[in-house]
Tab-separated table of C-alpha atoms in Angstrom:
chain	number	residue	atom	x	y	z
A	1	UNK	CA	-135.027	33.085	-19.953
A	2	UNK	CA	-135.244	33.952	-23.616
A	3	UNK	CA	-132.342	36.381	-23.246
A	4	UNK	CA	-130.126	33.856	-21.693
A	5	UNK	CA	-130.922	31.333	-24.395
A	6	UNK	CA	-129.957	33.657	-27.235
A	7	UNK	CA	-126.674	34.452	-25.526
A	8	UNK	CA	-125.773	30.798	-25.181
A	9	UNK	CA	-126.106	30.182	-28.968
A	10	UNK	CA	-123.558	32.933	-29.940
A	11	UNK	CA	-120.860	31.655	-32.476
A	12	UNK	CA	-117.228	31.343	-31.276
A	13	UNK	CA	-114.584	33.462	-33.179
A	14	UNK	CA	-112.405	31.504	-35.655
A	15	UNK	CA	-108.701	31.203	-34.792
A	16	UNK	CA	-106.418	31.372	-37.897
A	17	UNK	CA	-102.811	30.008	-37.525
A	18	UNK	CA	-100.369	31.103	-40.226
A	19	UNK	CA	-97.414	28.734	-40.721
A	20	UNK	CA	-94.404	30.178	-42.588
A	21	UNK	CA	-92.584	27.527	-44.560
A	22	UNK	CA	-88.832	28.189	-44.579
A	23	UNK	CA	-87.202	27.268	-47.869
A	24	UNK	CA	-83.426	26.751	-47.714
A	25	UNK	CA	-81.043	26.676	-50.663
A	26	UNK	CA	-81.347	28.526	-53.889
A	27	UNK	CA	-79.357	31.588	-54.685
A	28	UNK	CA	-80.144	33.059	-51.275
A	29	UNK	CA	-78.491	30.157	-49.356
A	30	UNK	CA	-74.990	30.181	-47.633
A	31	UNK	CA	-73.549	26.869	-48.742
A	32	UNK	CA	-71.532	28.520	-51.517
A	33	UNK	CA	-69.537	30.464	-48.934
A	34	UNK	CA	-68.319	27.267	-47.325
A	35	UNK	CA	-67.343	25.834	-50.703
A	36	UNK	CA	-65.523	29.053	-51.642
A	37	UNK	CA	-63.632	29.065	-48.322
A	38	UNK	CA	-62.511	25.491	-48.964
A	39	UNK	CA	-61.352	26.483	-52.442
A	40	UNK	CA	-59.351	29.472	-51.166
A	41	UNK	CA	-57.746	27.320	-48.470
A	42	UNK	CA	-56.768	24.701	-51.030
A	43	UNK	CA	-55.280	27.359	-53.339
A	44	UNK	CA	-53.307	28.900	-50.468
A	45	UNK	CA	-51.913	25.486	-49.564
A	46	UNK	CA	-51.023	24.883	-53.228
A	47	UNK	CA	-49.142	28.175	-53.609
A	48	UNK	CA	-47.399	27.594	-50.264
A	49	UNK	CA	-46.237	24.213	-51.557
A	50	UNK	CA	-44.998	25.817	-54.800
A	51	UNK	CA	-43.061	28.441	-52.809
A	52	UNK	CA	-41.449	25.808	-50.620
A	53	UNK	CA	-40.405	23.730	-53.616
A	54	UNK	CA	-39.030	26.792	-55.376
A	55	UNK	CA	-37.000	28.056	-52.393
A	56	UNK	CA	-35.581	24.697	-51.328
A	57	UNK	CA	-32.233	23.480	-52.622
A	58	UNK	CA	-31.859	20.170	-54.449
A	59	UNK	CA	-30.144	18.625	-51.461
A	60	UNK	CA	-33.008	19.586	-49.139
A	61	UNK	CA	-35.573	18.299	-51.644
A	62	UNK	CA	-33.745	14.991	-51.717
A	63	UNK	CA	-33.736	14.957	-47.915
A	64	UNK	CA	-37.482	15.617	-47.824
A	65	UNK	CA	-38.067	12.773	-50.259
A	66	UNK	CA	-35.919	10.466	-48.142
A	67	UNK	CA	-37.837	11.488	-45.037
A	68	UNK	CA	-41.172	10.474	-46.518
A	69	UNK	CA	-39.623	7.256	-47.834
A	70	UNK	CA	-38.013	6.396	-44.489
A	71	UNK	CA	-38.934	8.894	-41.741
A	72	UNK	CA	-37.520	6.735	-38.957
A	73	UNK	CA	-33.947	6.975	-40.303
A	74	UNK	CA	-33.953	10.798	-40.324
A	75	UNK	CA	-35.581	10.978	-36.905
A	76	UNK	CA	-33.064	8.594	-35.329
A	77	UNK	CA	-29.801	9.461	-37.082
A	78	UNK	CA	-30.318	13.073	-38.102
A	79	UNK	CA	-29.296	14.582	-41.403
A	80	UNK	CA	-30.608	16.698	-44.210
A	81	UNK	CA	-34.378	16.382	-44.268
A	82	UNK	CA	-37.570	17.973	-43.076
A	83	UNK	CA	-36.174	18.391	-39.587
A	84	UNK	CA	-32.793	19.818	-40.585
A	85	UNK	CA	-32.194	23.153	-38.907
A	86	UNK	CA	-31.091	24.579	-42.258
A	87	UNK	CA	-34.217	23.359	-44.057
A	88	UNK	CA	-37.051	25.742	-44.863
A	89	UNK	CA	-39.407	23.338	-43.059
A	90	UNK	CA	-38.750	23.549	-39.280
A	91	UNK	CA	-39.335	20.923	-36.635
A	92	UNK	CA	-38.548	17.252	-36.195
A	93	UNK	CA	-35.624	15.454	-34.682
A	94	UNK	CA	-35.105	13.689	-31.398
A	95	UNK	CA	-34.733	16.878	-29.349
A	96	UNK	CA	-38.188	18.427	-29.051
A	97	UNK	CA	-36.780	21.508	-27.322
A	98	UNK	CA	-35.264	22.785	-30.553
A	99	UNK	CA	-37.525	25.312	-32.212
A	100	UNK	CA	-35.349	25.666	-35.308
A	101	UNK	CA	-35.449	21.944	-36.058
A	102	UNK	CA	-33.036	19.107	-35.544
A	103	UNK	CA	-29.304	19.436	-36.007
A	104	UNK	CA	-26.881	16.921	-37.478
A	105	UNK	CA	-24.901	14.855	-35.026
A	106	UNK	CA	-21.692	16.641	-34.206
A	107	UNK	CA	-22.920	19.889	-35.708
A	108	UNK	CA	-22.369	23.013	-33.658
A	109	UNK	CA	-25.072	25.629	-33.968
A	110	UNK	CA	-23.585	28.945	-34.983
A	111	UNK	CA	-24.929	32.311	-35.948
A	112	UNK	CA	-25.331	32.003	-39.695
A	113	UNK	CA	-26.083	34.700	-42.191
A	114	UNK	CA	-28.157	32.779	-44.730
A	115	UNK	CA	-28.802	35.700	-47.014
A	116	UNK	CA	-28.246	34.286	-50.456
A	117	UNK	CA	-27.552	37.630	-52.058
A	118	UNK	CA	-24.601	38.215	-49.710
A	119	UNK	CA	-23.175	34.756	-50.392
A	120	UNK	CA	-23.518	35.305	-54.105
A	121	UNK	CA	-21.909	38.729	-53.823
A	122	UNK	CA	-18.992	37.313	-51.824
A	123	UNK	CA	-18.453	34.665	-54.491
A	124	UNK	CA	-18.431	37.311	-57.224
A	125	UNK	CA	-16.044	39.483	-55.236
A	126	UNK	CA	-13.674	36.544	-54.657
A	127	UNK	CA	-13.708	35.730	-58.367
A	128	UNK	CA	-12.922	39.339	-59.229
A	129	UNK	CA	-10.158	39.469	-56.618
A	130	UNK	CA	-8.569	36.375	-58.115
A	131	UNK	CA	-8.607	38.121	-61.476
A	132	UNK	CA	-7.015	41.232	-59.973
A	133	UNK	CA	-4.409	39.090	-58.217
A	134	UNK	CA	-3.501	37.322	-61.446
A	135	UNK	CA	-3.149	40.651	-63.256
A	136	UNK	CA	-0.783	41.917	-60.560
A	137	UNK	CA	1.380	38.815	-60.801
A	138	UNK	CA	1.432	39.128	-64.589
A	139	UNK	CA	2.490	42.757	-64.220
A	140	UNK	CA	5.296	41.741	-61.823
A	141	UNK	CA	6.432	39.049	-64.257
A	142	UNK	CA	6.592	41.586	-67.065
A	143	UNK	CA	8.483	44.060	-64.895
A	144	UNK	CA	11.136	41.495	-63.962
A	145	UNK	CA	11.566	40.529	-67.611
A	146	UNK	CA	11.965	44.183	-68.625
A	147	UNK	CA	14.474	44.803	-65.818
A	148	UNK	CA	16.613	41.890	-66.984
A	149	UNK	CA	16.466	43.045	-70.601
A	150	UNK	CA	17.137	46.720	-69.910
A	151	UNK	CA	20.002	46.244	-67.441
A	152	UNK	CA	23.197	45.699	-69.454
A	153	UNK	CA	25.098	43.858	-66.737
A	154	UNK	CA	22.186	41.408	-66.280
A	155	UNK	CA	21.109	40.958	-69.891
A	156	UNK	CA	23.626	38.150	-70.413
A	157	UNK	CA	22.020	36.199	-67.545
A	158	UNK	CA	18.508	36.559	-68.945
A	159	UNK	CA	18.454	32.984	-70.219
A	160	UNK	CA	19.116	31.705	-66.702
A	161	UNK	CA	15.943	33.293	-65.302
A	162	UNK	CA	12.663	31.526	-66.095
A	163	UNK	CA	9.339	33.104	-65.157
A	164	UNK	CA	5.904	31.517	-65.317
A	165	UNK	CA	2.502	31.662	-63.615
A	166	UNK	CA	1.600	28.461	-61.775
A	167	UNK	CA	-1.259	27.376	-59.534
A	168	UNK	CA	0.743	28.738	-56.571
A	169	UNK	CA	1.514	32.150	-58.074
A	170	UNK	CA	4.466	33.692	-59.927
A	171	UNK	CA	7.473	31.376	-60.063
A	172	UNK	CA	10.937	32.858	-60.704
A	173	UNK	CA	13.535	30.151	-61.326
A	174	UNK	CA	17.245	30.963	-61.484
A	175	UNK	CA	18.967	27.983	-63.051
A	176	UNK	CA	22.562	26.867	-63.521
A	177	UNK	CA	24.327	26.622	-66.823
A	178	UNK	CA	27.292	24.432	-67.548
A	179	UNK	CA	29.797	27.270	-67.625
A	180	UNK	CA	27.907	29.692	-65.386
A	181	UNK	CA	26.843	28.140	-62.054
A	182	UNK	CA	25.077	30.135	-59.343
A	183	UNK	CA	27.096	28.621	-56.483
A	184	UNK	CA	30.479	27.018	-56.033
A	185	UNK	CA	30.352	23.284	-56.710
A	186	UNK	CA	29.050	21.354	-53.705
A	187	UNK	CA	28.848	24.514	-51.579
A	188	UNK	CA	26.418	27.306	-50.697
A	189	UNK	CA	28.941	30.008	-51.636
A	190	UNK	CA	27.107	32.380	-53.984
A	191	UNK	CA	28.701	33.651	-57.201
A	192	UNK	CA	28.736	37.452	-57.889
A	193	UNK	CA	26.295	37.321	-60.822
A	194	UNK	CA	23.766	35.405	-58.693
A	195	UNK	CA	24.088	38.074	-56.024
A	196	UNK	CA	23.390	40.789	-58.618
A	197	UNK	CA	20.293	38.987	-59.888
A	198	UNK	CA	18.818	38.672	-56.404
A	199	UNK	CA	19.588	42.304	-55.581
A	200	UNK	CA	17.761	43.367	-58.740
A	201	UNK	CA	14.711	41.234	-57.987
A	202	UNK	CA	14.351	42.014	-54.259
A	203	UNK	CA	12.897	45.573	-54.514
A	204	UNK	CA	10.281	44.458	-57.046
A	205	UNK	CA	9.005	41.764	-54.689
A	206	UNK	CA	8.186	44.472	-52.131
A	207	UNK	CA	5.797	46.134	-54.584
A	208	UNK	CA	3.167	43.401	-54.293
A	209	UNK	CA	1.248	42.320	-51.210
A	210	UNK	CA	2.136	38.629	-51.498
A	211	UNK	CA	4.179	36.210	-49.408
A	212	UNK	CA	7.327	34.591	-50.812
A	213	UNK	CA	8.610	31.008	-50.727
A	214	UNK	CA	12.238	30.025	-51.490
A	215	UNK	CA	13.082	26.514	-52.681
A	216	UNK	CA	16.514	25.052	-53.388
A	217	UNK	CA	17.101	22.267	-55.915
A	218	UNK	CA	20.163	20.211	-56.867
A	219	UNK	CA	21.045	17.549	-59.397
A	220	UNK	CA	21.242	13.907	-58.378
A	221	UNK	CA	25.049	13.701	-58.123
A	222	UNK	CA	25.669	12.237	-54.629
A	223	UNK	CA	28.211	13.362	-52.050
A	224	UNK	CA	31.054	11.027	-51.129
A	225	UNK	CA	29.593	10.443	-47.669
A	226	UNK	CA	26.227	9.307	-49.030
A	227	UNK	CA	22.829	10.167	-47.601
A	228	UNK	CA	23.939	9.580	-44.019
A	229	UNK	CA	26.281	12.598	-44.064
A	230	UNK	CA	26.089	16.029	-45.647
A	231	UNK	CA	23.922	15.424	-48.717
A	232	UNK	CA	22.000	17.241	-51.424
A	233	UNK	CA	19.209	17.832	-48.913
A	234	UNK	CA	21.435	19.965	-46.713
A	235	UNK	CA	23.087	21.605	-49.731
A	236	UNK	CA	19.775	22.635	-51.322
A	237	UNK	CA	18.491	23.994	-48.005
A	238	UNK	CA	21.742	25.949	-47.412
A	239	UNK	CA	21.574	27.480	-50.899
A	240	UNK	CA	17.930	28.476	-50.419
A	241	UNK	CA	18.791	30.092	-47.087
A	242	UNK	CA	21.779	31.891	-48.624
A	243	UNK	CA	19.386	33.311	-51.239
A	244	UNK	CA	17.046	34.431	-48.464
A	245	UNK	CA	19.858	36.318	-46.714
A	246	UNK	CA	20.842	38.031	-49.958
A	247	UNK	CA	17.267	39.109	-50.732
A	248	UNK	CA	16.798	40.512	-47.225
A	249	UNK	CA	20.107	42.384	-47.360
A	250	UNK	CA	18.966	43.833	-50.713
A	251	UNK	CA	15.863	45.320	-49.094
A	252	UNK	CA	13.214	42.597	-49.190
A	253	UNK	CA	10.939	42.803	-46.168
A	254	UNK	CA	11.808	39.848	-43.955
A	255	UNK	CA	8.168	39.316	-43.055
A	256	UNK	CA	7.331	38.511	-46.678
A	257	UNK	CA	9.325	35.271	-46.635
A	258	UNK	CA	7.217	32.511	-45.097
A	259	UNK	CA	9.034	29.362	-46.153
A	260	UNK	CA	12.602	28.330	-47.047
A	261	UNK	CA	13.139	24.696	-48.015
A	262	UNK	CA	15.617	22.401	-49.719
A	263	UNK	CA	14.205	19.742	-52.048
A	264	UNK	CA	17.493	18.166	-53.202
A	265	UNK	CA	16.887	16.346	-56.514
A	266	UNK	CA	13.298	15.288	-55.723
A	267	UNK	CA	11.755	17.620	-58.350
A	268	UNK	CA	14.139	17.689	-61.341
A	269	UNK	CA	13.757	20.336	-64.021
A	270	UNK	CA	14.995	17.866	-66.648
A	271	UNK	CA	13.516	14.560	-65.516
A	272	UNK	CA	15.186	12.514	-68.267
A	273	UNK	CA	18.660	13.766	-67.263
A	274	UNK	CA	19.017	13.824	-63.433
A	275	UNK	CA	22.615	15.105	-63.716
A	276	UNK	CA	21.745	18.062	-65.940
A	277	UNK	CA	22.997	21.436	-64.588
A	278	UNK	CA	19.485	22.801	-65.234
A	279	UNK	CA	18.285	20.785	-62.259
A	280	UNK	CA	20.418	22.974	-59.991
A	281	UNK	CA	18.235	26.010	-59.388
A	282	UNK	CA	16.655	28.393	-56.897
A	283	UNK	CA	12.872	28.897	-57.110
A	284	UNK	CA	11.324	32.120	-55.823
A	285	UNK	CA	7.540	31.738	-55.632
A	286	UNK	CA	5.397	34.847	-55.153
A	287	UNK	CA	2.407	33.103	-53.625
A	288	UNK	CA	-1.198	33.815	-54.480
A	289	UNK	CA	-3.991	33.861	-51.888
A	290	UNK	CA	-4.999	30.269	-52.603
A	291	UNK	CA	-1.464	29.004	-51.998
A	292	UNK	CA	-1.252	30.980	-48.748
A	293	UNK	CA	-4.564	29.517	-47.555
A	294	UNK	CA	-3.312	26.010	-48.345
A	295	UNK	CA	-0.041	26.550	-46.500
A	296	UNK	CA	-1.772	27.954	-43.406
A	297	UNK	CA	-4.540	25.297	-43.598
A	298	UNK	CA	-7.173	27.952	-44.026
A	299	UNK	CA	-10.455	27.188	-45.749
A	300	UNK	CA	-10.870	28.416	-49.297
A	301	UNK	CA	-13.688	30.741	-48.346
A	302	UNK	CA	-11.873	32.065	-45.285
A	303	UNK	CA	-13.500	33.901	-42.425
A	304	UNK	CA	-15.192	37.240	-42.584
A	305	UNK	CA	-12.151	38.966	-41.084
A	306	UNK	CA	-9.799	37.388	-43.630
A	307	UNK	CA	-12.177	38.417	-46.411
A	308	UNK	CA	-12.102	41.956	-45.056
A	309	UNK	CA	-8.293	42.028	-45.020
A	310	UNK	CA	-8.141	40.560	-48.528
A	311	UNK	CA	-10.663	43.034	-49.879
A	312	UNK	CA	-8.986	45.950	-48.138
A	313	UNK	CA	-5.596	44.979	-49.573
A	314	UNK	CA	-7.089	44.829	-53.055
A	315	UNK	CA	-9.073	48.080	-53.173
A	316	UNK	CA	-7.868	50.129	-50.206
A	317	UNK	CA	-11.400	49.942	-48.733
A	318	UNK	CA	-12.353	53.171	-50.524
A	319	UNK	CA	-12.959	54.845	-47.177
A	320	UNK	CA	-15.342	52.116	-46.060
A	321	UNK	CA	-14.676	48.796	-44.310
A	322	UNK	CA	-15.649	45.483	-45.873
A	323	UNK	CA	-18.287	44.671	-43.232
A	324	UNK	CA	-20.041	48.005	-43.756
A	325	UNK	CA	-20.373	47.524	-47.508
A	326	UNK	CA	-23.523	46.130	-49.015
A	327	UNK	CA	-23.190	43.151	-51.393
A	328	UNK	CA	-23.651	45.425	-54.406
A	329	UNK	CA	-20.985	47.819	-53.125
A	330	UNK	CA	-18.491	44.980	-52.735
A	331	UNK	CA	-19.040	43.805	-56.305
A	332	UNK	CA	-18.901	47.380	-57.598
A	333	UNK	CA	-15.630	48.176	-55.832
A	334	UNK	CA	-13.983	44.959	-57.024
A	335	UNK	CA	-15.132	45.609	-60.602
A	336	UNK	CA	-13.809	49.168	-60.425
A	337	UNK	CA	-10.447	47.931	-59.190
A	338	UNK	CA	-10.280	45.361	-61.979
A	339	UNK	CA	-10.990	48.062	-64.551
A	340	UNK	CA	-8.211	50.241	-63.121
A	341	UNK	CA	-5.803	47.324	-63.349
A	342	UNK	CA	-6.689	46.826	-67.018
A	343	UNK	CA	-6.104	50.508	-67.780
A	344	UNK	CA	-2.802	50.401	-65.893
A	345	UNK	CA	-1.590	47.521	-68.033
């Protein structure tokens, strides 16, 4: 009995529960990582915005501004803006199937080569080619002047030949004098000295790769039949065509002549004296590339193939075609050709 009583009074073991208090924050926390990630994201967005503003043209920037001012107009009518297919920001427009962005109404999507360095190089090459072209026409002008001065039988007619560089190219004008006309009065019958002048000029025109235009001019003295019959229009055209035949028979390549026209007295040389013999003249225009483009209704920039032909004619391609040249090579070759032209002069 006593044994069982002592066993019943035995003390129970104490149970100790340890609670660990978690302290968040301080320098061991992770909140700073979230703040830093937000900062990096904001900086990336800022630099992306700076890049877009720096690589976008003024016209596109204006379009973007107009879009935010009136987004409905750009979305409905198209145009230069955030959805323009040529903008650096893609998307937008009424056609959601376009991945490159909207296109202007009536615009045909073509394969463009937007590399700015190539466009800049082409512009520099064209500018250099224009300089080379002008030097060649100046050299031809000087050669014709020397030929007239150094040929005894033509020296006396030197004052009847006027040469100048115009916006269309080299203009050679053979004018009448009171006692020395180029043609019989009222006819397209050429005088011997006019024939000699044209035969002297013809071979020199073959030395340049330029097309030729022939224009006939008369004074304002009317024919007896008036404008309804044979008039100065027919006479000027007949004289221009007679000059064409003489140049071709003297060796000028027939393919070089692209236009023969009679202008009657519409463009007088001496405007204050419509009856002056100086108004009776034949104009030979050695056309520059710009004048040819205008006549054939070609764009000023031309196509890539026309650029290749133009560049090849100017530098002989140097064993390499225009399309295969890098932008720097094109500029280098044009500059080298221009330097050779300067040394030649």
